[in-house]
XYZ file of C-alpha atoms in Angstrom:
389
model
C -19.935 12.676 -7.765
C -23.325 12.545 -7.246
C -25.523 8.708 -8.079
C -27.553 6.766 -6.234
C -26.847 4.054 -4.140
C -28.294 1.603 -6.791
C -25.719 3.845 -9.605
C -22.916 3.504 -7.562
C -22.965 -0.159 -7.494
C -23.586 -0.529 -10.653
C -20.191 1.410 -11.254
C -17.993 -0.138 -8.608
C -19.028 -3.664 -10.481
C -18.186 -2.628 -13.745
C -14.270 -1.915 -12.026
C -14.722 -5.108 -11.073
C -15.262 -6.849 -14.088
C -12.675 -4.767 -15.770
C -9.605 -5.450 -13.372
C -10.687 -9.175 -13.000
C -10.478 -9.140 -16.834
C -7.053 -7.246 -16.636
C -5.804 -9.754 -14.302
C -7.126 -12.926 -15.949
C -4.071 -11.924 -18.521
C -1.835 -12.139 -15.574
C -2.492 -15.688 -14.124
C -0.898 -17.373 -10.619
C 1.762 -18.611 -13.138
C 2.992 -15.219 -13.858
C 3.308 -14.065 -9.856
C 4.914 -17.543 -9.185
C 7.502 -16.981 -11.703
C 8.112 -13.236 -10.322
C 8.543 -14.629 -6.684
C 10.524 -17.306 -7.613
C 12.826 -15.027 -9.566
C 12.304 -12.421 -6.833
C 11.366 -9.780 -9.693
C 9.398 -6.874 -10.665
C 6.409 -7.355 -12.684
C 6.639 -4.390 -14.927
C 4.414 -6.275 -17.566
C 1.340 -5.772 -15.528
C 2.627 -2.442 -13.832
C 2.607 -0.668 -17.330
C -1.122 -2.443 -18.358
C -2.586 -1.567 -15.501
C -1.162 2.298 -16.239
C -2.412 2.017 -19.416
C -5.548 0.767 -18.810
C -5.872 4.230 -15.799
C -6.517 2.133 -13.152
C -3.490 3.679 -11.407
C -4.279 7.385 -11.958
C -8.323 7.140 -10.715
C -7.317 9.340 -7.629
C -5.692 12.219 -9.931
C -8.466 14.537 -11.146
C -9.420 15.041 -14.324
C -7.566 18.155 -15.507
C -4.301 16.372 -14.287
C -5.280 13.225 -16.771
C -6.526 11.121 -14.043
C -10.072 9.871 -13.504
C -10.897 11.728 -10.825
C -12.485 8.883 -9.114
C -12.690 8.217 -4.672
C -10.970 6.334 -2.532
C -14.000 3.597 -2.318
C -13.031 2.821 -6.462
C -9.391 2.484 -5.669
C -9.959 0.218 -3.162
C -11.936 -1.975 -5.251
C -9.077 -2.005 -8.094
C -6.458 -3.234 -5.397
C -8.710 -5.589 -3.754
C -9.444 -7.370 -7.095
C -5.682 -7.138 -8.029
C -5.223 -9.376 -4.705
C -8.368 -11.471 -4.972
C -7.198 -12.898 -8.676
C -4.104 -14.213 -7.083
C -1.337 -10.929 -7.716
C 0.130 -8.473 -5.853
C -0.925 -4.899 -5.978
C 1.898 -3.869 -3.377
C 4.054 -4.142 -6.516
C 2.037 -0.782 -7.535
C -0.404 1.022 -4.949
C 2.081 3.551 -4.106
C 1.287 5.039 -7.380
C -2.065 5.833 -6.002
C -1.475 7.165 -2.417
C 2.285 8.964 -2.506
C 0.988 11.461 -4.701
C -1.895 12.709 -2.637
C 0.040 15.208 -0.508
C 1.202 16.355 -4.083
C -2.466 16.678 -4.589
C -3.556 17.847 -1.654
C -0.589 20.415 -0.202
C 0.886 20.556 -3.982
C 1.258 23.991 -5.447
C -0.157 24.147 -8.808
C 2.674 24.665 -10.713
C 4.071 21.576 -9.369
C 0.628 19.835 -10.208
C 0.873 20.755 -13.844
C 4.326 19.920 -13.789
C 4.120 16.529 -12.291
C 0.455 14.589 -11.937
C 0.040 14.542 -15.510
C 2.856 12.737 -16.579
C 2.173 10.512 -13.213
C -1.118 9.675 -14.740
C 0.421 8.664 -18.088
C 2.805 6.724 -16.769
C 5.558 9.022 -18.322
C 6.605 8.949 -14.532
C 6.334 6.908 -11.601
C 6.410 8.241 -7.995
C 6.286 4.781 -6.411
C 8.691 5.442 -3.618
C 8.092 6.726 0.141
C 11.290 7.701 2.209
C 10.101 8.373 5.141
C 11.213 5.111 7.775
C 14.634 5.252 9.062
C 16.669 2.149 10.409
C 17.384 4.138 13.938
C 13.679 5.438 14.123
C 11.491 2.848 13.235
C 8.086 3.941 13.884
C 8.635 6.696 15.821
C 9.036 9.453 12.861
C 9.762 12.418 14.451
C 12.929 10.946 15.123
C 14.132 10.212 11.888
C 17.782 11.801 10.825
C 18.135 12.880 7.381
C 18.488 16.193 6.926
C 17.686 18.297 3.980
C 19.994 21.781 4.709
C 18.716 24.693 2.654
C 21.872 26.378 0.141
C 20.308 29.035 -2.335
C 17.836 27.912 -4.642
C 18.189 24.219 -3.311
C 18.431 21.881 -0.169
C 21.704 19.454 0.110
C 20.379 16.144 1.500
C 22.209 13.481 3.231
C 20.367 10.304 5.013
C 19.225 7.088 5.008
C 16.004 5.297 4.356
C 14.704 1.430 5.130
C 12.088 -0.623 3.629
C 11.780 2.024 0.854
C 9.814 -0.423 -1.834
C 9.898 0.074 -4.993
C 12.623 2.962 -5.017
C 14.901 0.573 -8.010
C 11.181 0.887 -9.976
C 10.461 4.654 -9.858
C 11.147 8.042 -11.086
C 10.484 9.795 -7.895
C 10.495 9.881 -4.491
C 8.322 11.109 -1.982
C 10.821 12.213 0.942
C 10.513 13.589 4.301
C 13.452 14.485 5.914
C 14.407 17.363 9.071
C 15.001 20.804 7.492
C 15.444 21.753 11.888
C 16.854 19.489 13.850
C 14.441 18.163 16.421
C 16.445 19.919 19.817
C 15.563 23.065 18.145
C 11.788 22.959 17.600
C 8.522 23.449 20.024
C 6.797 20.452 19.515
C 8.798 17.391 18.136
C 6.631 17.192 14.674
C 8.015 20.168 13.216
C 10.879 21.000 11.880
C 10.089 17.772 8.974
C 9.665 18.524 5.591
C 8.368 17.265 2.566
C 9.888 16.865 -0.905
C 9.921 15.461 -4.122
C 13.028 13.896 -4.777
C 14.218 13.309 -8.651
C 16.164 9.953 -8.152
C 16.677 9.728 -11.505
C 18.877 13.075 -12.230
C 20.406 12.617 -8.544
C 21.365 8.827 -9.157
C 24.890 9.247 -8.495
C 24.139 10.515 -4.790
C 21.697 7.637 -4.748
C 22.753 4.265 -3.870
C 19.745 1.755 -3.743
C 20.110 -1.771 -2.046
C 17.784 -4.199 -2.146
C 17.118 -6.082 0.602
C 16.568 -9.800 0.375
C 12.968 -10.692 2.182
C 10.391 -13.644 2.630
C 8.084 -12.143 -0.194
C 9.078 -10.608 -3.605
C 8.008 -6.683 -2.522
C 10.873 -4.779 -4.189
C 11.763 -3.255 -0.561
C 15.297 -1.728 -0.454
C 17.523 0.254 2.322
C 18.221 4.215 0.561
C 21.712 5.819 1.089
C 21.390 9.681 -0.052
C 24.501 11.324 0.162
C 24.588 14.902 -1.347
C 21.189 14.979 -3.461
C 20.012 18.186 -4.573
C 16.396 18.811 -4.777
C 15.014 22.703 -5.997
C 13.563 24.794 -3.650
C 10.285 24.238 -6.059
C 10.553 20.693 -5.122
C 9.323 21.720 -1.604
C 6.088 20.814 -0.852
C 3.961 23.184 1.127
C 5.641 24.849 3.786
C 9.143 23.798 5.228
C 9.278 22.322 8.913
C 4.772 21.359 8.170
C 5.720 18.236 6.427
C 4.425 15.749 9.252
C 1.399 16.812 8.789
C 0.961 16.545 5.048
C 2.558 12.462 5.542
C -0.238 12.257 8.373
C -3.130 12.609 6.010
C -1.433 10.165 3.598
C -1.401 7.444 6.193
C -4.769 7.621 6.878
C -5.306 7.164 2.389
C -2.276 4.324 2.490
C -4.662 2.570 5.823
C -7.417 2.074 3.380
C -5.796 1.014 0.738
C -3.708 -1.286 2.090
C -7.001 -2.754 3.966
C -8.459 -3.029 0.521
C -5.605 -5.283 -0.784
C -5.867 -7.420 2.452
C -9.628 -7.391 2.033
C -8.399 -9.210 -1.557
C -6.245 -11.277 0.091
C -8.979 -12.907 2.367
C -11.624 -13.653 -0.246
C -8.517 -15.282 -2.534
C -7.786 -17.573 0.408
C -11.837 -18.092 0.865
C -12.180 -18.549 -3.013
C -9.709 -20.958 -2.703
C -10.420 -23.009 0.079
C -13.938 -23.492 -0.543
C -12.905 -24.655 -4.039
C -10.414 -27.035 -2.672
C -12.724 -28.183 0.596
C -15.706 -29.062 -1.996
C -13.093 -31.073 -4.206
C -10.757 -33.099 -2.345
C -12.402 -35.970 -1.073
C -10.937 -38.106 1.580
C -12.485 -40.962 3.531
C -15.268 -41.163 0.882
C -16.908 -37.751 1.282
C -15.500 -33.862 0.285
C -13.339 -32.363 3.234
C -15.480 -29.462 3.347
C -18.291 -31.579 4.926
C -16.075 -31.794 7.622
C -17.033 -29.067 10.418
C -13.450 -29.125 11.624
C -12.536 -27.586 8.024
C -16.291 -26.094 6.959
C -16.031 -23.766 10.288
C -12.774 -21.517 10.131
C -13.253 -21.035 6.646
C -17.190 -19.806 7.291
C -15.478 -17.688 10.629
C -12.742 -16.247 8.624
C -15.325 -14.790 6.010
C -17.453 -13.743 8.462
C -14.414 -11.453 9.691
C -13.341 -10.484 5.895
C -17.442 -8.832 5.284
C -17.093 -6.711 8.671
C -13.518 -5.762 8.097
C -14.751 -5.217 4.207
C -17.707 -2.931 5.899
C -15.214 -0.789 7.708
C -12.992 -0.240 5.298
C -15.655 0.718 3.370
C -16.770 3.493 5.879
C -13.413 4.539 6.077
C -13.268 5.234 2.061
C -16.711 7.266 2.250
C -15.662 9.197 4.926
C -12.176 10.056 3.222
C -13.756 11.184 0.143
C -16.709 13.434 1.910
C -13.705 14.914 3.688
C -14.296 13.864 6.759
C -11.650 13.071 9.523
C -11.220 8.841 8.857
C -7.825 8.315 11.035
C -9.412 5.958 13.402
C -12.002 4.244 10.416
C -8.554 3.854 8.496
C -7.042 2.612 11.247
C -9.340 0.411 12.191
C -9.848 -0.757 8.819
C -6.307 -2.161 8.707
C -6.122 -3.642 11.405
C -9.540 -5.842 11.196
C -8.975 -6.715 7.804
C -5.351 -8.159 8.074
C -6.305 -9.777 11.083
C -9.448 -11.592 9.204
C -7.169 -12.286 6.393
C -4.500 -13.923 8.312
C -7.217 -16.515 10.095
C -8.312 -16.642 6.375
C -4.415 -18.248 5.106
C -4.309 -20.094 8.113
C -7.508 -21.770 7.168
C -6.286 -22.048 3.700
C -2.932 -23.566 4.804
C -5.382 -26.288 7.334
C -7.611 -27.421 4.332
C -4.943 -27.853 1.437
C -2.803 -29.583 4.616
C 0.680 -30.464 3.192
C -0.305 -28.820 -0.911
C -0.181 -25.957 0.927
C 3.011 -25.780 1.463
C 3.442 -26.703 -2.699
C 4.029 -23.448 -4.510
C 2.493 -25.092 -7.049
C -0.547 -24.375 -5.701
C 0.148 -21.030 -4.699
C -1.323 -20.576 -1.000
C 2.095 -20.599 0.616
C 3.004 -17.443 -1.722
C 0.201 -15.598 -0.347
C 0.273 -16.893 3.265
C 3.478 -14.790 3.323
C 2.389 -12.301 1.818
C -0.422 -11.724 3.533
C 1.362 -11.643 6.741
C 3.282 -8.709 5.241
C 0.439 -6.178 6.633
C -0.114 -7.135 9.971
C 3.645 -5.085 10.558
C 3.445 -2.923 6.917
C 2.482 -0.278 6.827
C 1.873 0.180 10.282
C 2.102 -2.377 13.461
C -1.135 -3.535 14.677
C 0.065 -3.081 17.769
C 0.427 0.613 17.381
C -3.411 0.904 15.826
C -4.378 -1.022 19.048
C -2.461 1.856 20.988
C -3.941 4.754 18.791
C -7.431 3.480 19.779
C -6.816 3.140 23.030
C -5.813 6.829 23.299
C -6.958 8.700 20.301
C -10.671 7.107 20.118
C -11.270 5.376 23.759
C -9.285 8.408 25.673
C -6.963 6.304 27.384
C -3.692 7.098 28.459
C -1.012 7.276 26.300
C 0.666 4.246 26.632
C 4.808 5.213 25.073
């Protein structure tokens, strides 16, 4: 897409304005209620589908926008910055990219379409295991090829959003890992109709400190079609590897929204309450974390930004996305901590929603990825140190 710099603002605002204006319909009232009832908010799941916001990284000819990763970003950041939750949701954007990206084209017509309609949802990843953890080459499901179809049997942990979708997105070993050259193949890549295999499904929510739909995934049995497969068997590591690197950004993006709501908020609140005869926010001890934790939000918003250029040019972004993450959930999470200091005991009100979104917000310091593991990946991947597990 090629517009100017002064074009592509222009743009990116008018997203803005439109998902602030979607969200407006959905106030702090409405996620409240969800998180006290621990539920799924399909209202504004199925609005924000039919409004496309969901399907801008789909091309055109699938029904999709065809928009970049730097629009998405801005759609989930403003989903966070009104006071929601896009975690209820952004797997919608980013599971289907190694469909779009290592997809045959028959399975493109076949599925992306109705993915951009909303017909379907692929909102589920299967890919963590509870005896593997981050280390994914070691994960144990096994999908054994019979005829025209693979029999799977496994389990999966903190798969969100698998009770809410049509689909799944699941890697599991086609060769077991004793049997292969270099422990990252051997893994392969399917798409996994929960729907007709439901009764070798069993789903199992687990109970956490924020409403994120996350459940444990028994599989014992499921069939999935040989034309389920996607791109070659024993390559799918490397087709979940360039996913991460689309799920890093996005999920930076959402933190990104996370920050400024805390900021929004706090300066609202510091400029407000008055105490001792003057506005708290007069108050250096409250005016300066707030005014730090920005600070930290705009660079981690600048990277993250790079990142999303750099993904849709085509460029290698693993350490931008990486990076990106990591600086933006650590900005946000001196942003709810400032939050939680200048509301002092409201804070802890959910009323006054900052407590819902201080634990949320901690959420992606571990989720998607450990920060301690992008720490590790740029020591050795970017700085050349040595490898350090």
């Amino acid at each position: 897409m090629s517009t100017t710099k002064t074009e592509v603002n222009t743009e990116h605002e008018m997203i803005r304005k439109s998902v602030r204006s979607l969200c407006e319909r959905y106030p702090e009232t409405y996620w409240r209620k969800l998180d006290e009832d621990d539920s799924y908010p399909t209202e504004f799941v199925q609005a924000l589908t039919q409004e496309g916001w969901l399907s801008v990284l789909i091309p055109e000819e699938y029904g999709g926008a065809g928009l970049g990763m730097a629009e998405a970003g801005i759609i989930l950041e403003e989903i966070n910055r009104s006071g929601g939750n896009a975690g209820a949701c952004h797997a919608q954007m980013y599971t289907m990219g190694a469909l779009l990206r290592h997809g045959n084209e028959e399975q493109k017509q076949r599925f992306l379409p109705k993915i951009a309609s909303g017909e379907l949802r692929l909102q589920a990843f299967g890919i963590t295991e509870p005896t593997a953890g981050s280390d994914t080459t070691s994960i144990q499901t096994f999908a054994e090829k019979k005829g025209d179809r693979y029999i799977v049997h496994g389990q999966k942990i903190w798969t969100s959003r698998a009770e809410h979708s049509d689909l799944m997105m699941l890697l599991a070993r086609t060769t077991p890992k004793d049997q292969v050259a270099k422990k990252t193949d051997g893994l392969s890549l399917f798409i996994l109709d929960m729907k007709d295999q439901a009764d070798k499904i069993d789903i199992r929510p687990i109970d956490t400190m924020i409403n994120h739909a996350t459940t444990e995934v028994f599989i014992e049995g499921a069939e999935i079609p040989v034309e389920n497969l996607i791109g070659e068997e024993g390559k799918g590591f490397r087709y979940v590897l360039g996913g991460m690197n689309a799920e890093r950004i996005l999920i930076a993006s959402e933190s990104i929204g996370d920050g400024m709501y805390f900021v929004d908020k706090s300066v609202q609140y510091a400029n407000e309450r008055v105490v001792f005869g003057r506005p708290i926010g007069q108050n250096q001890g409250v005016q300066f974390p707030i005014s730090r934790a920005y600070m930290d939000i705009q660079a981690a918003a600048l990277m993250r930004d790079k990142a999303a250029a750099m993904f849709d040019n085509g460029e290698n972004c693993g350490a931008e996305a990486n990076m990106a993450k990591y600086l933006a959930s650590e900005a946000t999470w001196r942003a709810a901590n400032a939050a939680m200091d200048t509301y002092g005991g409201y804070g802890f009100a959910a009323e006054y929603n900052i407590e819902r979104k201080f634990r949320e917000a901690r959420l992606f310091i571990v989720a998607p990825v450990t920060n301690n593991l992008v720490v590790s990946y740029v020591g050795q991947h970017v700085l050349g140190l040595p490898r350090s597990f």
